[in-house]
PDB file of C-alpha atoms in Angstrom:
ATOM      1  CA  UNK A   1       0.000   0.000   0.000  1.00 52.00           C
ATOM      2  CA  UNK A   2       1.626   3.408  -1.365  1.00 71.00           C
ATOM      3  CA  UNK A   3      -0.602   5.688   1.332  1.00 92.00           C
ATOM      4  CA  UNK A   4      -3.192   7.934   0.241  1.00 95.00           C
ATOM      5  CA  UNK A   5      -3.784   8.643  -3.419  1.00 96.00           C
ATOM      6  CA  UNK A   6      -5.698  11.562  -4.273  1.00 97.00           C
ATOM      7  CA  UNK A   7      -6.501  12.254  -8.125  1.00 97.00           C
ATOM      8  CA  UNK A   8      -5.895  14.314 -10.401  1.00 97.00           C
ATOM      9  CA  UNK A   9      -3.341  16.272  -9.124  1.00 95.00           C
ATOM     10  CA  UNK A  10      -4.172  19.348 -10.606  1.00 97.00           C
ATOM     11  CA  UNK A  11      -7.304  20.234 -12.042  1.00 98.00           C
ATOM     12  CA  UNK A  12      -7.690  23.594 -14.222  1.00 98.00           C
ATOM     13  CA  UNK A  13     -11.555  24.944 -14.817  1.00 98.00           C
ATOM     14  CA  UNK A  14     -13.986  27.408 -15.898  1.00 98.00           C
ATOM     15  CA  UNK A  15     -16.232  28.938 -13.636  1.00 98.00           C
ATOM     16  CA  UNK A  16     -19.491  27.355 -13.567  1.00 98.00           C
ATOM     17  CA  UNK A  17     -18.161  23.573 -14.795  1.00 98.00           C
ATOM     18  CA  UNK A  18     -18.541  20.990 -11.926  1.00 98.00           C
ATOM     19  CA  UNK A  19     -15.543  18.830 -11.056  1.00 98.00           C
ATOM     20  CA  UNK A  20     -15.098  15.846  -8.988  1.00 98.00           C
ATOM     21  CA  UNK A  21     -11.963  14.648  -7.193  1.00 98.00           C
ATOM     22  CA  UNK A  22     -11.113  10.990  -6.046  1.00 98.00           C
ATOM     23  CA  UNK A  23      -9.160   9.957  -2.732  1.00 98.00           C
ATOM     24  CA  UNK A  24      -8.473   6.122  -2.840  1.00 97.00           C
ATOM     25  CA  UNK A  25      -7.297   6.219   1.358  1.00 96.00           C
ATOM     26  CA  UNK A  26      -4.911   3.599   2.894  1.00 94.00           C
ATOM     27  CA  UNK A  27      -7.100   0.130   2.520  1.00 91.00           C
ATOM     28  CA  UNK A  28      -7.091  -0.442   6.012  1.00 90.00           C
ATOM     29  CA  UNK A  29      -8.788   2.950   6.832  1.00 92.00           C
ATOM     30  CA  UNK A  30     -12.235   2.994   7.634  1.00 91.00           C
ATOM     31  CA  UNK A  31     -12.164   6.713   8.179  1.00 93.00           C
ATOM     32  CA  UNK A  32     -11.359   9.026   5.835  1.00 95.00           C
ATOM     33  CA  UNK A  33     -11.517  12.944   5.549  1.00 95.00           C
ATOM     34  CA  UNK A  34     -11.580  15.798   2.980  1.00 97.00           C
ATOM     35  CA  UNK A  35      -9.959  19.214   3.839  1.00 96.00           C
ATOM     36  CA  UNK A  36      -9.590  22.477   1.898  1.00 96.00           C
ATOM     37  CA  UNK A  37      -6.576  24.477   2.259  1.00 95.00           C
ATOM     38  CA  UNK A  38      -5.788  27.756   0.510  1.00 94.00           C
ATOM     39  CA  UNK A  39      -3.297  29.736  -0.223  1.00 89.00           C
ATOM     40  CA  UNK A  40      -1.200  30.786   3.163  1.00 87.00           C
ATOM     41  CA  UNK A  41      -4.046  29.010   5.453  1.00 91.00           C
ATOM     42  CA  UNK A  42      -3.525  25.756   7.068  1.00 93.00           C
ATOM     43  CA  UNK A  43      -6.040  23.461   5.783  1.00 94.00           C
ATOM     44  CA  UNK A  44      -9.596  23.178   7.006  1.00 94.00           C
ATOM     45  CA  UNK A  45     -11.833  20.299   7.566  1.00 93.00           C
ATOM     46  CA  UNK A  46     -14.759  20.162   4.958  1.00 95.00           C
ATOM     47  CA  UNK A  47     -16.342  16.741   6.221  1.00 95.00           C
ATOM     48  CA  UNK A  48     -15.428  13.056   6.852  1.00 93.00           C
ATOM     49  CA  UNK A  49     -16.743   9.573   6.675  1.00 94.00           C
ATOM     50  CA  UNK A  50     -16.363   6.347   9.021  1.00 92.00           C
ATOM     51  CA  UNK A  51     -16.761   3.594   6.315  1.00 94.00           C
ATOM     52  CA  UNK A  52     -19.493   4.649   3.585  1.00 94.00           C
ATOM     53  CA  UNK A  53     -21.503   6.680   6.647  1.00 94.00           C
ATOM     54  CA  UNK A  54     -20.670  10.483   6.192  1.00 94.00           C
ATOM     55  CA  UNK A  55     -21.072  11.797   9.996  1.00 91.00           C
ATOM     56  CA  UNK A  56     -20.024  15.533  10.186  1.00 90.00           C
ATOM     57  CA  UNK A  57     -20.163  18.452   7.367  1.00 91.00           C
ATOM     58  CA  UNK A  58     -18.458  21.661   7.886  1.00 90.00           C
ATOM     59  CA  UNK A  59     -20.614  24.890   7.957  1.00 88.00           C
ATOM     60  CA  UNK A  60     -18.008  25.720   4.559  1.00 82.00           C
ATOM     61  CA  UNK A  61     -19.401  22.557   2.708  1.00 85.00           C
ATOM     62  CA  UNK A  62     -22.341  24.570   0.641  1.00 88.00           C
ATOM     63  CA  UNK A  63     -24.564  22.573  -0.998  1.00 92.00           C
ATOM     64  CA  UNK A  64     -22.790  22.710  -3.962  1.00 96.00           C
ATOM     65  CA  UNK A  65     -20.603  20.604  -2.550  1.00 96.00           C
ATOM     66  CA  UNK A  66     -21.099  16.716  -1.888  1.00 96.00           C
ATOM     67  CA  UNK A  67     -19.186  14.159  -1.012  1.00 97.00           C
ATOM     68  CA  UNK A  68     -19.438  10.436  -1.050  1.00 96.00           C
ATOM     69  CA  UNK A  69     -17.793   7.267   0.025  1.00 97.00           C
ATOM     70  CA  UNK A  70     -20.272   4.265  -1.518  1.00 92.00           C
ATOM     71  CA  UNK A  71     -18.201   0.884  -0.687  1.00 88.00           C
ATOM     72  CA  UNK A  72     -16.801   2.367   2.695  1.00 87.00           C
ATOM     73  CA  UNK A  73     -13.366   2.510   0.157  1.00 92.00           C
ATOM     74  CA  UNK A  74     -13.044   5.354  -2.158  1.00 97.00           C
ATOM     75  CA  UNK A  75     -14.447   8.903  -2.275  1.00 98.00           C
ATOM     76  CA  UNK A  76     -15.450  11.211  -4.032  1.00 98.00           C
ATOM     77  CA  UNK A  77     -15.526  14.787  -3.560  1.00 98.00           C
ATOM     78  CA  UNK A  78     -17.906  17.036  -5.998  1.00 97.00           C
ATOM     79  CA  UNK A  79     -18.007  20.680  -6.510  1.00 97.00           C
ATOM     80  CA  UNK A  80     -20.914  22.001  -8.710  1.00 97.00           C
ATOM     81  CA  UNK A  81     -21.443  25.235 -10.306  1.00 97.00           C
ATOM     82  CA  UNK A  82     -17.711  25.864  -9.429  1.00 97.00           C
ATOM     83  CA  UNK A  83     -16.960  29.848  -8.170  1.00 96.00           C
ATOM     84  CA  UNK A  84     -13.018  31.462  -8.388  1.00 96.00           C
ATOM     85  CA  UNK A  85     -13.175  31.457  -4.895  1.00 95.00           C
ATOM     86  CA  UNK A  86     -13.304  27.541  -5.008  1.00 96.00           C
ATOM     87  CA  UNK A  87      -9.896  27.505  -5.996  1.00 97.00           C
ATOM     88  CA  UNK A  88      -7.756  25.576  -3.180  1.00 96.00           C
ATOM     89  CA  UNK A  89      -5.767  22.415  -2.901  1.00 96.00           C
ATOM     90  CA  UNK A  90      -8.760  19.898  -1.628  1.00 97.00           C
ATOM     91  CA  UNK A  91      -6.937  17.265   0.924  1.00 96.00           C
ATOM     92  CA  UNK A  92      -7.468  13.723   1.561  1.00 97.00           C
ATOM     93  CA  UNK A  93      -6.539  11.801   4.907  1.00 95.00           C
ATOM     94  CA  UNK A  94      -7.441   8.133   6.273  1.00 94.00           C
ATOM     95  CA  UNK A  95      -7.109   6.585   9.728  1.00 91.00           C
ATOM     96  CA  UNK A  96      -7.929   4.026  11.835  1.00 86.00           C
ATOM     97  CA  UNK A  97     -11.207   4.681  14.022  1.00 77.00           C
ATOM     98  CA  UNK A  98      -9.273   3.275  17.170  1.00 73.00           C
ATOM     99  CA  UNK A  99      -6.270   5.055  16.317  1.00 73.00           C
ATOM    100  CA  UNK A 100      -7.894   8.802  14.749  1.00 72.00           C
ATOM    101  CA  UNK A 101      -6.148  10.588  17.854  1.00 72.00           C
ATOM    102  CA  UNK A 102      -2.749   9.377  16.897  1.00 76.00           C
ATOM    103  CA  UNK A 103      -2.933  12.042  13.786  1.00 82.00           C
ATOM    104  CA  UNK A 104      -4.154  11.072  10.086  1.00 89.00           C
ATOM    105  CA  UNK A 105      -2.107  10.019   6.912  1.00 92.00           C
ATOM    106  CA  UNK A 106      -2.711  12.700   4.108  1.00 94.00           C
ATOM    107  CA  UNK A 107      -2.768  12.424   0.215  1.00 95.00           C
ATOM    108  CA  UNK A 108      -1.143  14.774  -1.886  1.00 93.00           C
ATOM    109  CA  UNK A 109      -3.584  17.008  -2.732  1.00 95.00           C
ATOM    110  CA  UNK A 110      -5.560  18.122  -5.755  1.00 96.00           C
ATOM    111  CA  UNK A 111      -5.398  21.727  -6.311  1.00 96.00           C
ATOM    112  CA  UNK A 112      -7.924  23.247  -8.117  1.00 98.00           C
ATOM    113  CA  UNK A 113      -7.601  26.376 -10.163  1.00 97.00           C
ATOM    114  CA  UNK A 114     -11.240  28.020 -11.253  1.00 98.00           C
ATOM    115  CA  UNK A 115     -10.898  30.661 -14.209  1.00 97.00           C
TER     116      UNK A 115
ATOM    117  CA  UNK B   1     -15.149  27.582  18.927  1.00 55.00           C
ATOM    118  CA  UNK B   2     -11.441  26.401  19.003  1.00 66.00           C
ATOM    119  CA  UNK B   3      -8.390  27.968  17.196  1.00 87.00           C
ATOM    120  CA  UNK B   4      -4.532  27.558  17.127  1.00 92.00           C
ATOM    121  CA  UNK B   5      -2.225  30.297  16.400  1.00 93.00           C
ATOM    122  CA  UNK B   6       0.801  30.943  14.732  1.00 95.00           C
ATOM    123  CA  UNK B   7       3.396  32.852  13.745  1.00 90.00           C
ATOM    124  CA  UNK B   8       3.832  32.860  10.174  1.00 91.00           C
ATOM    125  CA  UNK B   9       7.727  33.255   9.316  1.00 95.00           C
ATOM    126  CA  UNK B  10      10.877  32.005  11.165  1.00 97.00           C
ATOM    127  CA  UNK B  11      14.319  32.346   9.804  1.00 97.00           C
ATOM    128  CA  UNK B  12      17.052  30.226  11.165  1.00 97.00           C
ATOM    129  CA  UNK B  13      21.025  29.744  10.501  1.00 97.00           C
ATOM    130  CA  UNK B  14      21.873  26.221   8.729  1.00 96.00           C
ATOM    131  CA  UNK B  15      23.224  24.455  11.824  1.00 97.00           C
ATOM    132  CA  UNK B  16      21.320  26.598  14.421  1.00 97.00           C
ATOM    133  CA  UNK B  17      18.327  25.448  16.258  1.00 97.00           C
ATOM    134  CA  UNK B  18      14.286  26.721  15.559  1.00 97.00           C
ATOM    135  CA  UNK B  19      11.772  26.980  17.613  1.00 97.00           C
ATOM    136  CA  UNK B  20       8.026  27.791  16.324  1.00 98.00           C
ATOM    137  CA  UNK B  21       5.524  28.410  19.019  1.00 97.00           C
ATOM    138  CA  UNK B  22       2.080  27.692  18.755  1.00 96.00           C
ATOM    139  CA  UNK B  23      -1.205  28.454  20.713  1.00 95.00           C
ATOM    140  CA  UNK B  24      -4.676  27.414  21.138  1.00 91.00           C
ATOM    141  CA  UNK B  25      -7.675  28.182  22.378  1.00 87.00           C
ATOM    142  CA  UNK B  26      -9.398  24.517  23.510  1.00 80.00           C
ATOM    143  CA  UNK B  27      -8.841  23.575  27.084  1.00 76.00           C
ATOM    144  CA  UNK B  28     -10.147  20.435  26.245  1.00 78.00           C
ATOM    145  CA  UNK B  29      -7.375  19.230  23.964  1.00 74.00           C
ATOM    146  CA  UNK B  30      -6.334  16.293  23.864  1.00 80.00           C
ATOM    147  CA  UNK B  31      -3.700  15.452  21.240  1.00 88.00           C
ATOM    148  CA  UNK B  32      -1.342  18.361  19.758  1.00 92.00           C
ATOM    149  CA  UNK B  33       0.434  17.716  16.775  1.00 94.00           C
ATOM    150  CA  UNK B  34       3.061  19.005  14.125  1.00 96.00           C
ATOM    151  CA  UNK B  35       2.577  18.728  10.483  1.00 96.00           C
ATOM    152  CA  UNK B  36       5.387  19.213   7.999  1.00 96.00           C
ATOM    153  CA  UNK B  37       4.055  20.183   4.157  1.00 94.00           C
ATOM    154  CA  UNK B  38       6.781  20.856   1.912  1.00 92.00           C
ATOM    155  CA  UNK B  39       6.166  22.606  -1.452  1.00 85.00           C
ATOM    156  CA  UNK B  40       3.048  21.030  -3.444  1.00 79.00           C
ATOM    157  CA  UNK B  41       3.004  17.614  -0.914  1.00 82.00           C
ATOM    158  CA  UNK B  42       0.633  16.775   1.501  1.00 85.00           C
ATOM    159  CA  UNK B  43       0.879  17.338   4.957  1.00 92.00           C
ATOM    160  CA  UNK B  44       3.294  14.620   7.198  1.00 92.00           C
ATOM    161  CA  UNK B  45       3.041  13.740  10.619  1.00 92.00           C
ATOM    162  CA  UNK B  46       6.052  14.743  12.485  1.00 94.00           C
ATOM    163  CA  UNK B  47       5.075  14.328  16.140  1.00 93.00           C
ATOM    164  CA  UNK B  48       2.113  14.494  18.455  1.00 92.00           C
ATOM    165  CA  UNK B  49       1.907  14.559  22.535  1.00 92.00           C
ATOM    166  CA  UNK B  50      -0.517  13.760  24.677  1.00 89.00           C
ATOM    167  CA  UNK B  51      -2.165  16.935  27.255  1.00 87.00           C
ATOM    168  CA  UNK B  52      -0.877  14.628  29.919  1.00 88.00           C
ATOM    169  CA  UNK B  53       2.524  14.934  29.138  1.00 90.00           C
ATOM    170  CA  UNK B  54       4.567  17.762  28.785  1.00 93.00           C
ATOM    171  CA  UNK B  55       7.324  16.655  27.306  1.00 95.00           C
ATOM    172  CA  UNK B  56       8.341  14.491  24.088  1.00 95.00           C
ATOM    173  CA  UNK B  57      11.999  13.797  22.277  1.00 95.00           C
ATOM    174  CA  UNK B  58      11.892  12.174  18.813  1.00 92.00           C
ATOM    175  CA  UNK B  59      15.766  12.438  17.544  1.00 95.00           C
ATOM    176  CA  UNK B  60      15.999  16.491  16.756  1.00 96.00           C
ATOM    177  CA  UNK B  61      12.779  17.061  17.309  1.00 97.00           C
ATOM    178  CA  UNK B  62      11.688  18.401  21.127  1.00 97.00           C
ATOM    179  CA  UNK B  63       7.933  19.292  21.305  1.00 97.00           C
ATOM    180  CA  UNK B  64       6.849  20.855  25.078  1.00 97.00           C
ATOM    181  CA  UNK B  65       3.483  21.959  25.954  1.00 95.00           C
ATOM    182  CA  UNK B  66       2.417  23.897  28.275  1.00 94.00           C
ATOM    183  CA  UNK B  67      -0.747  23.307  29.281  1.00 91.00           C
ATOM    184  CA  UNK B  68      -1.931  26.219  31.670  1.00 91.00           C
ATOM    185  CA  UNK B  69      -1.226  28.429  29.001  1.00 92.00           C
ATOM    186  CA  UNK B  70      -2.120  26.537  26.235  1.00 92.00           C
ATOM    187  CA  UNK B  71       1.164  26.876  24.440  1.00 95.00           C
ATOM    188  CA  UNK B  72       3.227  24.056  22.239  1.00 95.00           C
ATOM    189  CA  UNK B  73       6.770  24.243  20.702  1.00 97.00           C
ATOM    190  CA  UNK B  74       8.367  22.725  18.194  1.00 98.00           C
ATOM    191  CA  UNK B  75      12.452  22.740  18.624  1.00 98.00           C
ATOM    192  CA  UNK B  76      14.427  21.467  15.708  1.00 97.00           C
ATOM    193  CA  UNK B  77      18.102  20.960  16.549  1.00 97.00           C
ATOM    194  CA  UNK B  78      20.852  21.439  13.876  1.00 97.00           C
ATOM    195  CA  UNK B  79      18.487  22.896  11.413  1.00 97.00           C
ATOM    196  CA  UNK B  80      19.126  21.601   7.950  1.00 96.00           C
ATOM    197  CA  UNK B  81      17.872  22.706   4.408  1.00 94.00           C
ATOM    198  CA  UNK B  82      16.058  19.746   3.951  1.00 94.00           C
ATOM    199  CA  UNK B  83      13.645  20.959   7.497  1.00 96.00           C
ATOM    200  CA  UNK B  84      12.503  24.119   5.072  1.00 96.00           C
ATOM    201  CA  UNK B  85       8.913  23.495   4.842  1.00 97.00           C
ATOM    202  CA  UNK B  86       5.884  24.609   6.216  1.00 97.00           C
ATOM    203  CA  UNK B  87       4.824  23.457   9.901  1.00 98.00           C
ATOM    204  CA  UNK B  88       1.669  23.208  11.053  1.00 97.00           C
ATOM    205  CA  UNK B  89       0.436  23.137  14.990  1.00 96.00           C
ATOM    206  CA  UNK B  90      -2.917  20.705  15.340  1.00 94.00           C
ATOM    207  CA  UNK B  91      -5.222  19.815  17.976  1.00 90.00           C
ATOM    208  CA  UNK B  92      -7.547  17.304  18.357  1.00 86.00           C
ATOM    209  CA  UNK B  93     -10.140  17.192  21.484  1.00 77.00           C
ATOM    210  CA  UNK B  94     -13.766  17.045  22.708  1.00 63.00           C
ATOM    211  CA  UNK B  95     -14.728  20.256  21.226  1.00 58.00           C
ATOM    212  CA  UNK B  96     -13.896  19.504  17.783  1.00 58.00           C
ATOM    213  CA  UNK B  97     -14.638  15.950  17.876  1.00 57.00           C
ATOM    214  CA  UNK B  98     -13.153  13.552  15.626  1.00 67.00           C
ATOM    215  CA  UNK B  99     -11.291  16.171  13.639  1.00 83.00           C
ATOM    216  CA  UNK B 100      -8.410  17.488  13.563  1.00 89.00           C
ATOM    217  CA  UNK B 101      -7.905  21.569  13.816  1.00 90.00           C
ATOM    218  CA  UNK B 102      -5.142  23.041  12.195  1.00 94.00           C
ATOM    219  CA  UNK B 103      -3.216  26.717  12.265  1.00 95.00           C
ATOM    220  CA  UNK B 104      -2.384  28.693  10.052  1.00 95.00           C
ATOM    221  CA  UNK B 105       1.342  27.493   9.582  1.00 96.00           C
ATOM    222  CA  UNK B 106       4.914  28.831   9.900  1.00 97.00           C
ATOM    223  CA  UNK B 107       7.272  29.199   6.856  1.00 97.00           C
ATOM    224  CA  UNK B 108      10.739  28.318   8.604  1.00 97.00           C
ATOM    225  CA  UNK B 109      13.441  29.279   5.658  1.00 96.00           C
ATOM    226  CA  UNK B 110      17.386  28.314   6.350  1.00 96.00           C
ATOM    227  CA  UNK B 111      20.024  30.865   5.981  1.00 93.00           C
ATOM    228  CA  UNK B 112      23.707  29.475   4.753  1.00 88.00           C
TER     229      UNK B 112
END
């Protein structure tokens, strides 16, 4: 297992396209997280899952924004109707339930540019 | 609601030691940790303590906390160029549940 994969890596759009973003989290994981981070900012927590259950949204997750985990494996992170100020790198992480306090595992990002 | 505070720029002599402070706002912390993101990577775990310790050694890294005042250090000893990165203070605690809170981030840049 190479850690968190997060794809693409960059993704260039125009305002008003939707876009969607995968995180494929370490297999063993059953909880995985999506953060935003933007430019200068550390990075802030947009929602998470605990297998394919989605249990907390961030007040910043509008509802053009939706996120889901089907299998309890991979997500997917969607951004309708995308605005310039959407532009960010959008960050993956996994843990272990049991183990969520000893700090998550992050992707490498996918950093969205919105034109 | 909880927050952690940084300062955003530290400049340190290749060989020298750096310290970046950090502070936060949740009494009910319960993890702290430090985050190293290098340019266009993801975030790594460097270290974390527990609010029950005040104390932890990992090679050149020393974190201390200081829990009545709700402050956390990072000391890096013989600072190289490869520790130029961004580092990130985190907490974790009842307040903000299962997730993680991070600051803002300090730029720490090595002179020759």
């Amino acid at each position: 297992d190479t850690g968190v994969s997060q794809d693409p890596r960059h993704k260039i759009t125009k305002r008003g396209q939707n876009v969607t973003f995968r995180c494929d989290p370490i297999s063993e994981h059953n909880r995985l997280y999506w953060y935003r981070q933007t430019l200068g900012q550390g990075p802030e927590f947009l929602t998470y899952f605990q297998n394919e259950a989605q249990l907390e949204k961030s007040r910043l997750l509008s509802d053009r924004f939706s996120a889901e985990r089907p299998k309890g494996s991979f997500s997917t992170l969607e951004i309708q109707r995308t605005e310039q100020g959407d532009s960010a790198m959008y960050l993956c992480a996994s843990s272990l339930s049991n183990r969520t306090l000893y700090g998550y595992t992050f992707g490498s990002g996918t950093r969205l540019t919105v034109v | 609601g909880e927050d952690v505070e940084q300062s955003l720029f530290l400049s340190v002599r290749e060989g020298d030691s750096s310290v970046i402070n950090c502070t936060y706002t949740d009494s009910s912390s319960t993890y702290l940790y430090w985050y190293k993101q290098e340019p266009g990577a993801g975030l790594q775990l460097l270290t974390y303590i527990f609010s029950n310790m005040d104390m932890k050694q990992d090679q050149r890294l020393t974190v201390l906390l200081n829990k009545k005042d709700k402050h956390l250090s990072l000391r890096i000893a013989d600072t190289q160029t490869g520790d130029s990165a961004i580092y990130f203070c985190a907490e974790s605690g009842y307040s903000s549940a299962s997730k993680i809170i991070f600051g803002s981030g300090t730029r720490l840049s090595i002179r020759p």
